[in-house]
Amino acid sequence: MKKHFLFFIAIFFFAFAVTAQPPVPSQTKRVVADKIIAVVGDKIVLKSDIDNSLSDMQRQGIEIPENAKCLTLEQAMGIKALVLQAEKDSLPVTEEEIEVDIDNRIRNYISQFGSKDELEKIAGKSVYQLKEDFKEGIRDQKLSQAMRNKVVGDIRITPKEVQEYFNKIPSDSLFLYESEVEIGQIVIFPKASRDAEEYAVQQLKEFKEQIETGKKDFCTVANNNTDDPGSKDKCGQYEVNRSQKSYDQTWLNKAFTLKEGQISTPFKTRFGYHILQLVSRSGDDATVRHILKIPQVTKIEIKEAMERLDSVRAKLITGNIQFGEAVNKYSNDEESKFTAGMLQGRDGSFLTIDQLDKDMVVMLKDLKIGQYSQPVEYADQTGKRGVRIVYLKTKTEPHRENLKDDYNRISQRALEEKKNDALDAWFIKKIPTYFIMVDDEFKSCPEMKKWTAASNTALKN
C-alpha cells in the first residue's frame, strides 16, 4: 500500500478524539517537558506534546508502532502547517464553534464520571481549567480540518480510478467480510389507554409527596421505580446543558424553569411521564434528577397495532406503497424514521448478525431478500412495548472483498488515497515557504526528511 507524507494523519485526528475520553486521574504522573522539538512558521511542537499523546494512546489501547515518536511528530507538524495556512487564508472558525465543542467534550466527561464534582476530583482541575486546556487543541483541530477540506474537498473519483485502485491490491491483502445484512423496520408503539396514563401520573404524584415530606429520598425512589434504564442506578441523575439537542426539549426546558431543590409536577414527553428535580445549576449547565413512568399498554392495544401493521405489510407486498413511504407514514421509531427505516451500524447500513437484537435474528431466520416479516411484538432498549415488521433488503455471504459486492467501500478508500496524494502535493509545495526547525534528536527520522529538506532549501534561498 502506498505511503503518503501524511499517511497517518487520520491517527493524529484520532488523537484529538482520544482527548474526549476521561482525563487521566490526577494521581497518574504525566510526562512533562518544555523542550521545543519542532517549529513550523510561528507554531511550536513541544516534546511533552508527543510524549503525552503517546501515553494517551497507550492508555486507550491503541497499538503503538516502533517509530511512533517520529510519526507523531510528523503528524503534529502537519497539523501546525495546516493551521498556519488556514490562518493565512482567514478560514472561518468562530469562538462559538470552539466553545460548543468544548462544552460537548466536558458533558461527555461528566456523563462518564457521573457528576461535575467527580470529574474535577479525578482530573485534579476545575471544569473552567479543563475548558482552557482544551481551547487551543480544539481550535487547531477545527482550523486544520477546514484547511484540509479546502485542499481536498472538491476531489472526486471515477469508476475507472476505482478499478485501477482495486487492481493494485494484492489478492492476499483483500479484506475478508462476515455475512452482512441491510435491514429496515417499521415500528408502531401503541398508545396506552387513558386509565394507564392516569395511573402513571398518580404514581408520580405519590413519589413527589413521599420525597417532599421526607418519607423517602429521591435517589431511593428513582432507583426502585424509574422506567429509565439510563439512570436507574444513578439516582435518576443527569448532567445537562441548556443547548443540548440530544435530550427531549420539553424535558430539558422543564429543568431550567425549576429552582434548586424544587421537584416538578408530573409532565409528559414522548418517552412517558416524569417528575424532575433541579439539583444544582450554573449558568446553562445543570444537574437534574428525574423519575420516568411509561404507561403500560395492554394486549388490546398490541393487537390493534398488529392488525395495522399487517395491513401495511399487505400494501408493501402488492407494491401499493414503497418501504420508505410506509416508514414515513406509519413508523414511530425515531432512530430509523429519518434513515428511511434502515438500521445503521459501524459501516453505514451494513450490519453483522452480532449487531442485531436477538429477537430480530430470529425474525430473519426464514426471511429471504426483498421480503417483509409478519408483525411481531417486541420491546425496545428502554423496555417500551411495540410491534414491528422487518424488511430484509440485502444479505451477503462471508466473502473476500470484490468490486461487485463491496464497490462503495473500495471507492471510499480509493477516494481517500487520491485525497492523500493531493494533500502530499500541497505539502511539498507549501513546506518550503515556512520556517522549519527540527530538533537534532529527531533529524534522523525518515519521516523528517521532507521537513529538513524544506528547511535547507529555505536557508539557501
PDB file of N, CA and C in Angstrom, residues 199-276:
ATOM      1  N   TYR A 199     -52.848   6.379  35.784  1.00  0.00           N
ATOM      2  CA  TYR A 199     -52.177   5.607  36.835  1.00  0.00           C
ATOM      3  C   TYR A 199     -50.707   6.023  36.950  1.00  0.00           C
ATOM      4  N   ALA A 200     -50.038   6.225  35.793  1.00  0.00           N
ATOM      5  CA  ALA A 200     -48.632   6.657  35.800  1.00  0.00           C
ATOM      6  C   ALA A 200     -48.497   8.019  36.469  1.00  0.00           C
ATOM      7  N   VAL A 201     -49.403   8.933  36.142  1.00  0.00           N
ATOM      8  CA  VAL A 201     -49.376  10.270  36.744  1.00  0.00           C
ATOM      9  C   VAL A 201     -49.593  10.180  38.252  1.00  0.00           C
ATOM     10  N   GLN A 202     -50.543   9.343  38.677  1.00  0.00           N
ATOM     11  CA  GLN A 202     -50.825   9.194  40.094  1.00  0.00           C
ATOM     12  C   GLN A 202     -49.624   8.647  40.849  1.00  0.00           C
ATOM     13  N   GLN A 203     -48.920   7.671  40.247  1.00  0.00           N
ATOM     14  CA  GLN A 203     -47.712   7.137  40.870  1.00  0.00           C
ATOM     15  C   GLN A 203     -46.688   8.251  41.098  1.00  0.00           C
ATOM     16  N   LEU A 204     -46.488   9.084  40.081  1.00  0.00           N
ATOM     17  CA  LEU A 204     -45.501  10.155  40.182  1.00  0.00           C
ATOM     18  C   LEU A 204     -45.897  11.185  41.243  1.00  0.00           C
ATOM     19  N   LYS A 205     -47.183  11.466  41.354  1.00  0.00           N
ATOM     20  CA  LYS A 205     -47.638  12.390  42.400  1.00  0.00           C
ATOM     21  C   LYS A 205     -47.313  11.835  43.787  1.00  0.00           C
ATOM     22  N   GLU A 206     -47.509  10.528  43.950  1.00  0.00           N
ATOM     23  CA  GLU A 206     -47.210   9.898  45.240  1.00  0.00           C
ATOM     24  C   GLU A 206     -45.712   9.930  45.524  1.00  0.00           C
ATOM     25  N   PHE A 207     -44.885   9.685  44.485  1.00  0.00           N
ATOM     26  CA  PHE A 207     -43.430   9.741  44.668  1.00  0.00           C
ATOM     27  C   PHE A 207     -43.023  11.153  45.096  1.00  0.00           C
ATOM     28  N   LYS A 208     -43.575  12.158  44.428  1.00  0.00           N
ATOM     29  CA  LYS A 208     -43.252  13.559  44.728  1.00  0.00           C
ATOM     30  C   LYS A 208     -43.595  13.877  46.190  1.00  0.00           C
ATOM     31  N   GLU A 209     -44.756  13.426  46.659  1.00  0.00           N
ATOM     32  CA  GLU A 209     -45.180  13.688  48.036  1.00  0.00           C
ATOM     33  C   GLU A 209     -44.262  12.987  49.037  1.00  0.00           C
ATOM     34  N   GLN A 210     -43.892  11.731  48.743  1.00  0.00           N
ATOM     35  CA  GLN A 210     -43.010  10.984  49.642  1.00  0.00           C
ATOM     36  C   GLN A 210     -41.655  11.682  49.790  1.00  0.00           C
ATOM     37  N   ILE A 211     -41.144  12.215  48.686  1.00  0.00           N
ATOM     38  CA  ILE A 211     -39.832  12.873  48.722  1.00  0.00           C
ATOM     39  C   ILE A 211     -39.924  14.213  49.446  1.00  0.00           C
ATOM     40  N   GLU A 212     -40.942  14.997  49.114  1.00  0.00           N
ATOM     41  CA  GLU A 212     -41.060  16.344  49.684  1.00  0.00           C
ATOM     42  C   GLU A 212     -41.377  16.311  51.180  1.00  0.00           C
ATOM     43  N   THR A 213     -42.051  15.254  51.646  1.00  0.00           N
ATOM     44  CA  THR A 213     -42.351  15.146  53.081  1.00  0.00           C
ATOM     45  C   THR A 213     -41.238  14.478  53.858  1.00  0.00           C
ATOM     46  N   GLY A 214     -40.188  14.023  53.140  1.00  0.00           N
ATOM     47  CA  GLY A 214     -39.043  13.412  53.807  1.00  0.00           C
ATOM     48  C   GLY A 214     -39.223  11.949  54.147  1.00  0.00           C
ATOM     49  N   LYS A 215     -40.327  11.338  53.705  1.00  0.00           N
ATOM     50  CA  LYS A 215     -40.539   9.916  53.987  1.00  0.00           C
ATOM     51  C   LYS A 215     -39.514   9.055  53.246  1.00  0.00           C
ATOM     52  N   LYS A 216     -39.160   9.485  52.050  1.00  0.00           N
ATOM     53  CA  LYS A 216     -38.152   8.775  51.250  1.00  0.00           C
ATOM     54  C   LYS A 216     -37.291   9.806  50.537  1.00  0.00           C
ATOM     55  N   ASP A 217     -36.069   9.394  50.162  1.00  0.00           N
ATOM     56  CA  ASP A 217     -35.214  10.311  49.409  1.00  0.00           C
ATOM     57  C   ASP A 217     -35.352  10.029  47.917  1.00  0.00           C
ATOM     58  N   PHE A 218     -35.038  11.037  47.116  1.00  0.00           N
ATOM     59  CA  PHE A 218     -35.229  10.957  45.669  1.00  0.00           C
ATOM     60  C   PHE A 218     -34.446   9.789  45.072  1.00  0.00           C
ATOM     61  N   CYS A 219     -33.210   9.615  45.531  1.00  0.00           N
ATOM     62  CA  CYS A 219     -32.341   8.576  44.983  1.00  0.00           C
ATOM     63  C   CYS A 219     -32.978   7.192  45.123  1.00  0.00           C
ATOM     64  N   THR A 220     -33.463   6.883  46.307  1.00  0.00           N
ATOM     65  CA  THR A 220     -34.060   5.565  46.549  1.00  0.00           C
ATOM     66  C   THR A 220     -35.302   5.362  45.706  1.00  0.00           C
ATOM     67  N   VAL A 221     -36.149   6.377  45.638  1.00  0.00           N
ATOM     68  CA  VAL A 221     -37.386   6.267  44.854  1.00  0.00           C
ATOM     69  C   VAL A 221     -37.065   6.084  43.374  1.00  0.00           C
ATOM     70  N   ALA A 222     -36.091   6.850  42.880  1.00  0.00           N
ATOM     71  CA  ALA A 222     -35.722   6.750  41.465  1.00  0.00           C
ATOM     72  C   ALA A 222     -35.153   5.374  41.140  1.00  0.00           C
ATOM     73  N   ASN A 223     -34.208   4.918  41.943  1.00  0.00           N
ATOM     74  CA  ASN A 223     -33.584   3.622  41.670  1.00  0.00           C
ATOM     75  C   ASN A 223     -34.585   2.475  41.706  1.00  0.00           C
ATOM     76  N   ASN A 224     -35.591   2.583  42.552  1.00  0.00           N
ATOM     77  CA  ASN A 224     -36.561   1.489  42.707  1.00  0.00           C
ATOM     78  C   ASN A 224     -37.738   1.563  41.744  1.00  0.00           C
ATOM     79  N   ASN A 225     -37.972   2.763  41.154  1.00  0.00           N
ATOM     80  CA  ASN A 225     -39.228   2.915  40.422  1.00  0.00           C
ATOM     81  C   ASN A 225     -39.123   3.459  39.005  1.00  0.00           C
ATOM     82  N   THR A 226     -38.018   4.104  38.641  1.00  0.00           N
ATOM     83  CA  THR A 226     -37.978   4.727  37.325  1.00  0.00           C
ATOM     84  C   THR A 226     -37.975   3.684  36.215  1.00  0.00           C
ATOM     85  N   ASP A 227     -38.561   4.046  35.089  1.00  0.00           N
ATOM     86  CA  ASP A 227     -38.556   3.191  33.898  1.00  0.00           C
ATOM     87  C   ASP A 227     -37.463   3.606  32.923  1.00  0.00           C
ATOM     88  N   ASP A 228     -36.561   4.476  33.353  1.00  0.00           N
ATOM     89  CA  ASP A 228     -35.446   4.922  32.509  1.00  0.00           C
ATOM     90  C   ASP A 228     -34.208   4.093  32.833  1.00  0.00           C
ATOM     91  N   PRO A 229     -33.822   3.140  31.959  1.00  0.00           N
ATOM     92  CA  PRO A 229     -32.657   2.300  32.260  1.00  0.00           C
ATOM     93  C   PRO A 229     -31.344   3.076  32.285  1.00  0.00           C
ATOM     94  N   GLY A 230     -31.306   4.225  31.609  1.00  0.00           N
ATOM     95  CA  GLY A 230     -30.071   5.005  31.563  1.00  0.00           C
ATOM     96  C   GLY A 230     -29.715   5.673  32.864  1.00  0.00           C
ATOM     97  N   SER A 231     -30.689   5.827  33.764  1.00  0.00           N
ATOM     98  CA  SER A 231     -30.394   6.498  35.035  1.00  0.00           C
ATOM     99  C   SER A 231     -30.877   5.708  36.241  1.00  0.00           C
ATOM    100  N   LYS A 232     -31.299   4.479  36.024  1.00  0.00           N
ATOM    101  CA  LYS A 232     -31.896   3.679  37.095  1.00  0.00           C
ATOM    102  C   LYS A 232     -30.938   3.433  38.251  1.00  0.00           C
ATOM    103  N   ASP A 233     -29.668   3.276  37.954  1.00  0.00           N
ATOM    104  CA  ASP A 233     -28.684   3.020  39.005  1.00  0.00           C
ATOM    105  C   ASP A 233     -27.881   4.273  39.360  1.00  0.00           C
ATOM    106  N   LYS A 234     -28.370   5.434  38.921  1.00  0.00           N
ATOM    107  CA  LYS A 234     -27.664   6.693  39.175  1.00  0.00           C
ATOM    108  C   LYS A 234     -28.574   7.713  39.843  1.00  0.00           C
ATOM    109  N   CYS A 235     -29.542   7.211  40.605  1.00  0.00           N
ATOM    110  CA  CYS A 235     -30.473   8.098  41.322  1.00  0.00           C
ATOM    111  C   CYS A 235     -31.302   8.950  40.367  1.00  0.00           C
ATOM    112  N   GLY A 236     -31.421   8.506  39.113  1.00  0.00           N
ATOM    113  CA  GLY A 236     -32.184   9.271  38.133  1.00  0.00           C
ATOM    114  C   GLY A 236     -31.468  10.514  37.647  1.00  0.00           C
ATOM    115  N   GLN A 237     -30.151  10.593  37.880  1.00  0.00           N
ATOM    116  CA  GLN A 237     -29.421  11.852  37.687  1.00  0.00           C
ATOM    117  C   GLN A 237     -28.770  11.988  36.317  1.00  0.00           C
ATOM    118  N   TYR A 238     -28.785  13.231  35.808  1.00  0.00           N
ATOM    119  CA  TYR A 238     -28.103  13.587  34.559  1.00  0.00           C
ATOM    120  C   TYR A 238     -27.447  14.951  34.724  1.00  0.00           C
ATOM    121  N   GLU A 239     -26.335  15.149  34.003  1.00  0.00           N
ATOM    122  CA  GLU A 239     -25.703  16.462  33.879  1.00  0.00           C
ATOM    123  C   GLU A 239     -26.080  16.992  32.504  1.00  0.00           C
ATOM    124  N   VAL A 240     -26.691  18.151  32.431  1.00  0.00           N
ATOM    125  CA  VAL A 240     -27.225  18.649  31.163  1.00  0.00           C
ATOM    126  C   VAL A 240     -26.790  20.080  30.913  1.00  0.00           C
ATOM    127  N   ASN A 241     -26.940  20.491  29.649  1.00  0.00           N
ATOM    128  CA  ASN A 241     -26.697  21.873  29.248  1.00  0.00           C
ATOM    129  C   ASN A 241     -27.910  22.344  28.457  1.00  0.00           C
ATOM    130  N   ARG A 242     -28.270  23.575  28.639  1.00  0.00           N
ATOM    131  CA  ARG A 242     -29.484  24.105  28.018  1.00  0.00           C
ATOM    132  C   ARG A 242     -29.486  23.945  26.489  1.00  0.00           C
ATOM    133  N   SER A 243     -28.300  23.969  25.855  1.00  0.00           N
ATOM    134  CA  SER A 243     -28.223  23.934  24.390  1.00  0.00           C
ATOM    135  C   SER A 243     -28.194  22.522  23.814  1.00  0.00           C
ATOM    136  N   GLN A 244     -28.175  21.500  24.655  1.00  0.00           N
ATOM    137  CA  GLN A 244     -28.083  20.129  24.168  1.00  0.00           C
ATOM    138  C   GLN A 244     -29.302  19.744  23.348  1.00  0.00           C
ATOM    139  N   LYS A 245     -29.028  19.087  22.217  1.00  0.00           N
ATOM    140  CA  LYS A 245     -30.101  18.637  21.337  1.00  0.00           C
ATOM    141  C   LYS A 245     -30.428  17.165  21.544  1.00  0.00           C
ATOM    142  N   SER A 246     -29.615  16.473  22.312  1.00  0.00           N
ATOM    143  CA  SER A 246     -29.795  15.024  22.468  1.00  0.00           C
ATOM    144  C   SER A 246     -30.891  14.677  23.474  1.00  0.00           C
ATOM    145  N   TYR A 247     -31.335  15.658  24.250  1.00  0.00           N
ATOM    146  CA  TYR A 247     -32.407  15.422  25.212  1.00  0.00           C
ATOM    147  C   TYR A 247     -33.733  15.934  24.656  1.00  0.00           C
ATOM    148  N   ASP A 248     -34.818  15.331  25.121  1.00  0.00           N
ATOM    149  CA  ASP A 248     -36.144  15.811  24.766  1.00  0.00           C
ATOM    150  C   ASP A 248     -36.266  17.270  25.211  1.00  0.00           C
ATOM    151  N   GLN A 249     -36.666  18.146  24.301  1.00  0.00           N
ATOM    152  CA  GLN A 249     -36.652  19.586  24.595  1.00  0.00           C
ATOM    153  C   GLN A 249     -37.676  19.977  25.655  1.00  0.00           C
ATOM    154  N   THR A 250     -38.822  19.293  25.691  1.00  0.00           N
ATOM    155  CA  THR A 250     -39.801  19.566  26.748  1.00  0.00           C
ATOM    156  C   THR A 250     -39.204  19.263  28.116  1.00  0.00           C
ATOM    157  N   TRP A 251     -38.523  18.127  28.200  1.00  0.00           N
ATOM    158  CA  TRP A 251     -37.877  17.699  29.442  1.00  0.00           C
ATOM    159  C   TRP A 251     -36.779  18.680  29.847  1.00  0.00           C
ATOM    160  N   LEU A 252     -35.961  19.076  28.849  1.00  0.00           N
ATOM    161  CA  LEU A 252     -34.838  19.975  29.127  1.00  0.00           C
ATOM    162  C   LEU A 252     -35.334  21.356  29.540  1.00  0.00           C
ATOM    163  N   ASN A 253     -36.342  21.858  28.850  1.00  0.00           N
ATOM    164  CA  ASN A 253     -36.886  23.176  29.199  1.00  0.00           C
ATOM    165  C   ASN A 253     -37.461  23.182  30.611  1.00  0.00           C
ATOM    166  N   LYS A 254     -38.100  22.088  30.981  1.00  0.00           N
ATOM    167  CA  LYS A 254     -38.669  21.999  32.328  1.00  0.00           C
ATOM    168  C   LYS A 254     -37.579  22.131  33.394  1.00  0.00           C
ATOM    169  N   ALA A 255     -36.425  21.524  33.128  1.00  0.00           N
ATOM    170  CA  ALA A 255     -35.330  21.566  34.109  1.00  0.00           C
ATOM    171  C   ALA A 255     -34.925  22.992  34.443  1.00  0.00           C
ATOM    172  N   PHE A 256     -34.935  23.861  33.421  1.00  0.00           N
ATOM    173  CA  PHE A 256     -34.445  25.223  33.632  1.00  0.00           C
ATOM    174  C   PHE A 256     -35.542  26.196  34.073  1.00  0.00           C
ATOM    175  N   THR A 257     -36.739  25.669  34.354  1.00  0.00           N
ATOM    176  CA  THR A 257     -37.786  26.510  34.944  1.00  0.00           C
ATOM    177  C   THR A 257     -37.862  26.319  36.458  1.00  0.00           C
ATOM    178  N   LEU A 258     -37.117  25.330  36.978  1.00  0.00           N
ATOM    179  CA  LEU A 258     -37.203  24.998  38.402  1.00  0.00           C
ATOM    180  C   LEU A 258     -36.147  25.754  39.219  1.00  0.00           C
ATOM    181  N   LYS A 259     -36.416  25.890  40.490  1.00  0.00           N
ATOM    182  CA  LYS A 259     -35.422  26.395  41.435  1.00  0.00           C
ATOM    183  C   LYS A 259     -34.654  25.218  42.002  1.00  0.00           C
ATOM    184  N   GLU A 260     -33.446  25.467  42.493  1.00  0.00           N
ATOM    185  CA  GLU A 260     -32.634  24.384  43.039  1.00  0.00           C
ATOM    186  C   GLU A 260     -33.376  23.677  44.170  1.00  0.00           C
ATOM    187  N   GLY A 261     -33.450  22.351  44.083  1.00  0.00           N
ATOM    188  CA  GLY A 261     -34.142  21.541  45.069  1.00  0.00           C
ATOM    189  C   GLY A 261     -35.614  21.316  44.763  1.00  0.00           C
ATOM    190  N   GLN A 262     -36.175  22.110  43.866  1.00  0.00           N
ATOM    191  CA  GLN A 262     -37.604  22.002  43.553  1.00  0.00           C
ATOM    192  C   GLN A 262     -37.895  20.779  42.695  1.00  0.00           C
ATOM    193  N   ILE A 263     -39.037  20.149  42.943  1.00  0.00           N
ATOM    194  CA  ILE A 263     -39.487  18.993  42.164  1.00  0.00           C
ATOM    195  C   ILE A 263     -40.710  19.411  41.356  1.00  0.00           C
ATOM    196  N   SER A 264     -40.695  19.105  40.081  1.00  0.00           N
ATOM    197  CA  SER A 264     -41.808  19.488  39.209  1.00  0.00           C
ATOM    198  C   SER A 264     -43.045  18.650  39.490  1.00  0.00           C
ATOM    199  N   THR A 265     -44.186  19.116  39.003  1.00  0.00           N
ATOM    200  CA  THR A 265     -45.380  18.277  38.953  1.00  0.00           C
ATOM    201  C   THR A 265     -45.200  17.313  37.776  1.00  0.00           C
ATOM    202  N   PRO A 266     -45.938  16.214  37.712  1.00  0.00           N
ATOM    203  CA  PRO A 266     -45.800  15.276  36.593  1.00  0.00           C
ATOM    204  C   PRO A 266     -46.061  15.972  35.251  1.00  0.00           C
ATOM    205  N   PHE A 267     -45.221  15.682  34.269  1.00  0.00           N
ATOM    206  CA  PHE A 267     -45.403  16.235  32.926  1.00  0.00           C
ATOM    207  C   PHE A 267     -45.069  15.161  31.892  1.00  0.00           C
ATOM    208  N   LYS A 268     -45.549  15.384  30.684  1.00  0.00           N
ATOM    209  CA  LYS A 268     -45.449  14.368  29.635  1.00  0.00           C
ATOM    210  C   LYS A 268     -44.422  14.735  28.576  1.00  0.00           C
ATOM    211  N   THR A 269     -43.648  13.731  28.120  1.00  0.00           N
ATOM    212  CA  THR A 269     -42.796  13.850  26.937  1.00  0.00           C
ATOM    213  C   THR A 269     -43.104  12.655  26.040  1.00  0.00           C
ATOM    214  N   ARG A 270     -42.386  12.557  24.936  1.00  0.00           N
ATOM    215  CA  ARG A 270     -42.618  11.417  24.036  1.00  0.00           C
ATOM    216  C   ARG A 270     -42.181  10.099  24.656  1.00  0.00           C
ATOM    217  N   PHE A 271     -41.445  10.151  25.762  1.00  0.00           N
ATOM    218  CA  PHE A 271     -40.993   8.921  26.415  1.00  0.00           C
ATOM    219  C   PHE A 271     -41.981   8.415  27.463  1.00  0.00           C
ATOM    220  N   GLY A 272     -42.813   9.306  27.981  1.00  0.00           N
ATOM    221  CA  GLY A 272     -43.739   8.922  29.037  1.00  0.00           C
ATOM    222  C   GLY A 272     -43.974  10.105  29.961  1.00  0.00           C
ATOM    223  N   TYR A 273     -44.218   9.830  31.237  1.00  0.00           N
ATOM    224  CA  TYR A 273     -44.465  10.879  32.228  1.00  0.00           C
ATOM    225  C   TYR A 273     -43.291  10.956  33.208  1.00  0.00           C
ATOM    226  N   HIS A 274     -42.984  12.184  33.653  1.00  0.00           N
ATOM    227  CA  HIS A 274     -41.821  12.412  34.517  1.00  0.00           C
ATOM    228  C   HIS A 274     -42.173  13.309  35.698  1.00  0.00           C
ATOM    229  N   ILE A 275     -41.409  13.173  36.762  1.00  0.00           N
ATOM    230  CA  ILE A 275     -41.190  14.276  37.693  1.00  0.00           C
ATOM    231  C   ILE A 275     -39.693  14.556  37.650  1.00  0.00           C
ATOM    232  N   LEU A 276     -39.321  15.819  37.818  1.00  0.00           N
ATOM    233  CA  LEU A 276     -37.925  16.225  37.632  1.00  0.00           C
ATOM    234  C   LEU A 276     -37.532  17.172  38.751  1.00  0.00           C
TER     235      LEU A 276
END
